[in-house]
Amino acid sequence: MTSPIVICGAGIVGLASALALARRGQRVTLLAPPATVPAASPDVYHPRVYAISPASQRFLAELGVWDAMPASRITPVEAMEIHGDADGRVELNAWQAAQPQLAWIVESGEIERVLLQAVRMFGIPWLTERCVDYRHGAVQTSAGDWIKAELFVGADGASSPLRTAAGMPHTSVPYNDTGLVVHLNAERPHLGTAFQWFRDDGVLALLPLPDTADGPQVSMVWSMHDAQAETLLALGPDAQAAQLEQMLLHATHGRLGRLQVRSKLHGFPLTLDQGRMTAPGIALAGDAAHRVHPLAGQGLNLGLGDVEALARVVAEREPYRQAGDERVLRRYQRARAESVLAMRVATDGLHRLFGARNAPLAWLRNAGMRWVDAAPLVKRYLIDGASRN
């Protein structure tokens, strides 16, 4: 079989890649096991949620999928409270940059559901196999077939079988932290505010979600040191909930009152991944290309930025160039280099800054937060910068 563009992977980035390219008139085929998303249930929310930036929201709207998601399951973020490990504190509000929202909190399942519907409506061909090998411009599927294409897009996750099979250089450095996620009932309303605490035991974030029958709800993302996270994950459900609730009360100083566990606790390792985004006839996007620390909540936004740039440069190439032409792929690499590098430096730098335990640095970082909180122009610059990712 021969297809001009083959997308390996059917997660959010893979589905968005197929849809974005198809909407620009490109012939694409998806190569991935069949994907299904369970129907949404009232008061039950997907364990993984994303903070969607204004730039990503605009892109999803251009793809025709943003308005297809139920508004009742999307929470606008109108403000952020960021706490240092001493008296440092920064408050950001959307009005400080003349914006209606800083971001939107959306479940992974809701984004996947509307993307799947759109891909099917467009009639994009889908081979329900996996990529198992790559040689000389062709991919071998799990059925043993070989597929040729002008361009293969690796949107197949952090362990990317396509990237591995093609031998593309890639490094993964562990943070020795575990990302813990769970949904919580909150005693006090979140008022559309996202909260973050930089602490000795990692970075804690509470993201606003729609209220449930039990009252206000937030989603926790806690980047916790491995040893402490492993101890917590090893506990039985009741002991685990009791321990976590006590830890949260101490960590948040009761900012949202008592927090009560309402879903299963999940954990995943945190790493800093980077490498080349292109090789002859191959372009990587999303986690297959890069991963950053989740403290800024920008991982998916970077991935959607990859998709938007790739679809643009492929669609705007000269008529005599193929989709996987080396010059076209260099344009893609250049288009994403600055944003990816800036986010990697910012998130890794913040992780290292707040991970350092010496007293002068502790004073400096908290003093810096106090200075930023008193500088409206700096706040506007920070908000505008995050909005473009």
XYZ file of C-alpha atoms in Angstrom:
389
model
C 0.000 0.000 0.000
C 1.163 3.566 -0.726
C -0.229 6.708 0.924
C 1.188 10.265 0.762
C 1.039 10.786 4.558
C 0.665 8.148 7.272
C -0.009 9.163 10.886
C 1.254 6.669 13.457
C -0.767 7.028 16.652
C -4.395 7.819 17.492
C -4.164 9.788 20.713
C -5.073 13.470 20.800
C -1.973 14.549 18.843
C -2.339 11.783 16.250
C -6.035 12.442 15.647
C -5.462 16.194 15.505
C -2.619 15.660 13.001
C -4.826 13.600 10.703
C -7.680 16.096 10.919
C -5.502 19.200 10.470
C -3.758 17.772 7.409
C -6.998 16.484 5.886
C -8.696 19.852 6.356
C -5.800 21.408 4.397
C -6.427 19.074 1.491
C -3.764 16.460 2.241
C -4.371 12.725 1.751
C -3.686 11.013 5.065
C -4.061 7.558 6.601
C -4.104 6.715 10.295
C -2.107 3.707 11.501
C -3.018 2.734 15.065
C -5.083 0.209 17.035
C -8.789 1.106 17.134
C -9.594 3.847 19.635
C -12.763 4.070 21.701
C -13.796 6.542 24.378
C -16.488 5.538 26.898
C -19.541 7.759 27.004
C -19.304 10.545 29.558
C -21.246 10.063 32.798
C -22.616 12.879 34.957
C -20.320 13.677 37.908
C -17.692 11.189 36.646
C -14.638 12.798 35.057
C -11.745 11.375 33.052
C -8.673 10.969 35.319
C -6.461 13.038 33.017
C -7.281 16.671 32.367
C -5.428 19.307 30.370
C -5.006 23.067 30.680
C -5.755 24.271 27.159
C -4.072 27.577 26.300
C -5.804 30.288 24.210
C -3.593 29.344 21.232
C -4.615 25.678 21.492
C -8.252 26.643 21.959
C -8.158 28.683 18.746
C -6.550 25.788 16.882
C -9.148 23.283 18.105
C -11.847 25.760 17.093
C -10.307 26.008 13.612
C -10.455 22.214 13.385
C -14.177 22.437 14.172
C -13.993 20.372 17.366
C -13.980 22.929 20.210
C -17.673 23.779 19.954
C -18.519 20.067 19.709
C -17.429 19.539 23.326
C -20.151 20.078 25.942
C -19.604 23.454 27.602
C -20.793 21.997 30.914
C -17.607 19.873 31.096
C -15.178 22.707 30.291
C -13.941 24.975 33.089
C -12.505 28.415 32.260
C -9.470 29.412 34.326
C -9.798 33.085 35.166
C -7.002 33.345 37.736
C -3.927 31.576 39.117
C -2.398 31.553 42.584
C 1.238 30.435 42.695
C 2.873 29.902 46.090
C 6.597 29.566 46.746
C 8.145 27.425 49.457
C 8.255 30.380 51.870
C 6.392 33.700 51.594
C 6.683 34.017 47.807
C 3.366 34.366 46.011
C 2.149 35.429 42.561
C -1.458 36.061 41.547
C -2.323 36.193 37.853
C -5.735 37.272 36.555
C -7.014 37.182 32.992
C -8.105 40.835 33.195
C -4.466 41.876 33.755
C -3.833 41.017 30.078
C -7.307 42.051 28.877
C -8.238 38.412 28.263
C -11.465 36.615 29.240
C -9.615 33.468 30.355
C -6.094 32.299 31.091
C -6.870 28.744 29.971
C -9.570 26.066 29.965
C -9.485 22.783 31.894
C -10.754 19.956 29.678
C -10.816 16.186 30.143
C -8.620 14.100 27.870
C -11.609 11.879 27.073
C -13.753 14.770 25.856
C -11.067 15.992 23.446
C -10.472 12.471 22.124
C -14.200 11.857 21.658
C -14.796 14.887 19.424
C -11.590 14.295 17.458
C -12.638 10.697 16.791
C -16.042 11.874 15.576
C -14.437 14.448 13.274
C -11.933 11.960 11.825
C -14.779 9.555 11.038
C -16.918 12.306 9.510
C -14.015 13.254 7.234
C -13.715 9.624 6.146
C -10.002 9.482 6.905
C -8.721 5.934 6.200
C -7.697 4.042 9.341
C -5.508 0.930 9.438
C -6.078 -0.706 12.821
C -2.567 -2.113 13.146
C 0.604 -0.978 14.927
C 3.939 0.207 13.592
C 6.547 -2.461 14.401
C 9.449 -1.632 12.059
C 10.763 1.027 9.695
C 13.123 0.630 6.737
C 13.978 2.862 3.790
C 10.789 4.943 3.740
C 8.398 2.131 4.644
C 6.707 1.021 7.859
C 5.919 -2.573 8.721
C 2.620 -3.108 10.497
C 1.789 -5.681 13.142
C -0.015 -7.619 10.384
C 3.295 -7.995 8.532
C 2.425 -5.589 5.712
C 4.802 -2.867 4.515
C 3.430 0.626 3.890
C 5.232 3.260 1.845
C 4.551 6.970 2.200
C 6.034 10.357 1.364
C 5.819 11.284 5.057
C 5.339 9.333 8.271
C 4.189 11.354 11.276
C 5.179 9.879 14.623
C 2.422 10.913 17.025
C 2.635 7.633 18.907
C 3.597 8.762 22.401
C 6.678 9.036 24.575
C 7.894 5.524 23.747
C 7.213 6.092 19.996
C 7.652 2.781 18.124
C 8.237 4.730 14.888
C 11.018 6.842 16.427
C 12.643 3.751 17.915
C 12.389 1.688 14.714
C 13.856 4.546 12.669
C 16.774 4.926 15.091
C 16.187 8.621 15.649
C 18.355 10.126 18.424
C 16.406 10.756 21.606
C 17.306 11.233 25.265
C 15.124 10.722 28.323
C 16.333 11.968 31.708
C 14.292 10.946 34.775
C 13.338 13.616 37.285
C 13.042 10.930 39.979
C 9.547 12.301 40.544
C 6.137 10.721 40.027
C 3.125 12.619 38.745
C 0.123 11.815 40.932
C -3.353 12.676 39.653
C -6.731 12.402 41.360
C -10.014 14.329 41.537
C -11.074 15.885 44.827
C -14.184 17.323 46.453
C -13.386 20.792 47.804
C -14.999 22.335 50.863
C -14.752 25.837 49.376
C -15.470 26.984 45.785
C -12.465 27.370 43.492
C -13.985 30.403 41.680
C -12.287 29.442 38.415
C -8.826 29.686 39.983
C -5.925 27.277 39.443
C -3.593 26.874 42.426
C 0.057 25.823 42.582
C 2.473 25.264 45.450
C 6.236 24.789 45.029
C 7.276 22.622 47.974
C 10.175 20.578 49.342
C 8.359 17.401 48.259
C 7.560 18.582 44.735
C 5.050 20.769 42.934
C 1.342 20.571 43.793
C -1.337 21.924 41.465
C -5.102 22.041 41.920
C -7.061 22.669 38.715
C -10.704 23.792 38.715
C -13.328 21.373 37.414
C -17.126 21.675 37.110
C -19.090 21.328 40.324
C -20.708 17.964 40.991
C -23.663 16.896 43.135
C -21.181 16.806 46.020
C -20.174 20.448 45.504
C -16.973 22.075 44.177
C -14.403 19.784 42.499
C -10.720 20.168 41.619
C -8.176 17.944 39.890
C -4.867 17.377 41.666
C -1.536 17.049 39.872
C 1.255 16.507 42.398
C 4.812 16.017 41.131
C 6.068 14.104 44.147
C 9.458 12.537 44.841
C 9.461 8.856 43.840
C 9.989 7.351 47.312
C 7.134 9.298 48.878
C 4.835 8.641 45.914
C 5.571 4.900 45.946
C 4.716 4.711 49.653
C 1.409 6.472 49.045
C 0.506 4.364 46.005
C 1.221 1.148 47.936
C -1.463 1.881 50.568
C -4.943 0.391 50.475
C -7.739 2.678 49.192
C -9.010 3.875 52.595
C -5.576 4.415 54.131
C -4.374 6.051 50.926
C -7.287 8.502 50.840
C -6.871 9.390 54.514
C -3.116 9.946 54.110
C -3.474 12.015 50.963
C -6.229 14.174 52.422
C -4.057 14.935 55.458
C -1.068 15.764 53.232
C -3.223 18.088 51.105
C -4.609 19.937 54.118
C -1.048 20.621 55.292
C 0.314 21.481 51.829
C -2.478 23.900 50.880
C -2.858 25.456 54.356
C -6.582 24.826 53.998
C -6.876 27.228 51.030
C -9.905 25.324 49.684
C -10.921 23.871 53.023
C -10.870 20.140 53.467
C -10.185 18.180 50.259
C -11.771 14.746 49.886
C -10.652 12.054 47.429
C -13.401 11.229 44.905
C -11.551 9.106 42.309
C -8.748 6.566 41.930
C -5.192 7.833 42.441
C -2.942 7.379 39.378
C 0.822 7.783 39.112
C 3.218 8.137 36.161
C 7.000 8.756 35.963
C 8.231 12.230 35.022
C 11.062 12.658 32.534
C 12.697 15.353 30.420
C 12.750 14.039 26.834
C 14.318 15.661 23.804
C 15.752 14.773 20.423
C 15.476 15.551 16.731
C 11.926 16.134 15.542
C 12.640 15.046 11.971
C 14.492 12.453 9.912
C 14.276 11.742 6.158
C 10.570 11.166 5.497
C 9.633 11.353 9.217
C 8.243 14.113 11.445
C 7.612 13.638 15.168
C 4.945 15.491 17.140
C 3.850 15.682 20.765
C 5.357 13.340 23.347
C 7.116 11.377 20.607
C 9.211 14.497 19.984
C 9.571 16.049 23.438
C 8.345 15.922 27.026
C 8.670 18.647 29.642
C 7.972 18.804 33.366
C 4.198 19.172 33.925
C 4.570 22.061 36.397
C 3.457 24.543 33.706
C 0.774 22.255 32.249
C 2.041 22.910 28.715
C 2.738 19.397 27.368
C -0.380 19.023 25.220
C -0.228 22.671 24.145
C 3.281 22.050 22.783
C 1.994 18.981 20.952
C -0.908 20.858 19.372
C 1.550 23.587 18.381
C 3.569 20.886 16.593
C 0.458 19.724 14.733
C -0.526 23.226 13.651
C 2.991 24.002 12.367
C 3.362 20.670 10.570
C 0.001 20.951 8.815
C 0.840 24.487 7.709
C 4.315 23.818 6.282
C 3.201 20.609 4.547
C 0.155 22.270 2.973
C 2.137 25.353 1.903
C 5.043 23.448 0.314
C 5.902 23.999 -3.327
C 3.877 21.815 -5.743
C 6.988 19.955 -6.876
C 8.002 18.904 -3.347
C 6.721 15.787 -1.580
C 5.320 16.014 1.948
C 8.447 14.378 3.379
C 10.925 16.487 1.418
C 13.981 17.373 3.508
C 13.482 21.105 2.968
C 9.840 20.912 4.109
C 10.835 19.036 7.268
C 13.560 21.591 8.028
C 10.883 24.296 7.926
C 8.850 22.334 10.455
C 11.875 21.850 12.707
C 12.652 25.582 12.595
C 9.029 26.564 13.196
C 8.960 24.631 16.474
C 12.525 25.056 17.742
C 12.036 28.308 19.680
C 8.786 27.366 21.448
C 9.968 23.885 22.440
C 13.345 25.120 23.682
C 11.799 27.997 25.642
C 9.325 25.714 27.398
C 11.988 23.098 28.149
C 14.324 25.705 29.631
C 11.546 27.372 31.637
C 10.053 24.220 33.160
C 13.366 22.494 33.835
C 14.815 25.710 35.226
C 11.894 26.212 37.625
C 12.147 22.588 38.737
C 15.850 22.999 39.478
C 15.412 26.400 41.119
C 12.801 25.193 43.593
C 14.565 21.873 44.056
C 17.710 23.592 45.374
C 17.767 23.647 49.148
C 20.424 26.260 49.990
C 19.206 29.323 51.905
C 20.352 32.113 49.523
C 18.518 30.528 46.580
C 15.409 29.965 48.713
C 15.371 33.656 49.652
C 16.044 34.721 46.064
C 13.294 32.681 44.446
C 10.649 33.810 46.945
C 11.805 37.425 46.703
C 11.538 37.115 42.928
C 7.944 35.916 43.227
C 7.078 38.873 45.463
C 8.658 41.238 42.927
C 6.691 39.706 40.035
C 3.454 39.954 42.036
C 4.032 43.697 42.420
C 4.813 44.267 38.717
C 1.670 44.449 36.499
C 3.655 44.723 33.239
C 5.638 41.570 34.063
C 2.408 39.745 34.817
C 0.973 40.802 31.476
C 4.133 39.586 29.717
C 3.881 36.194 31.472
C 0.197 35.812 30.556
C 0.765 36.829 26.934
C 3.692 34.409 26.632
C 1.680 31.475 27.998
C -1.228 32.336 25.688
C 0.911 31.840 22.584
C 1.963 28.255 23.424
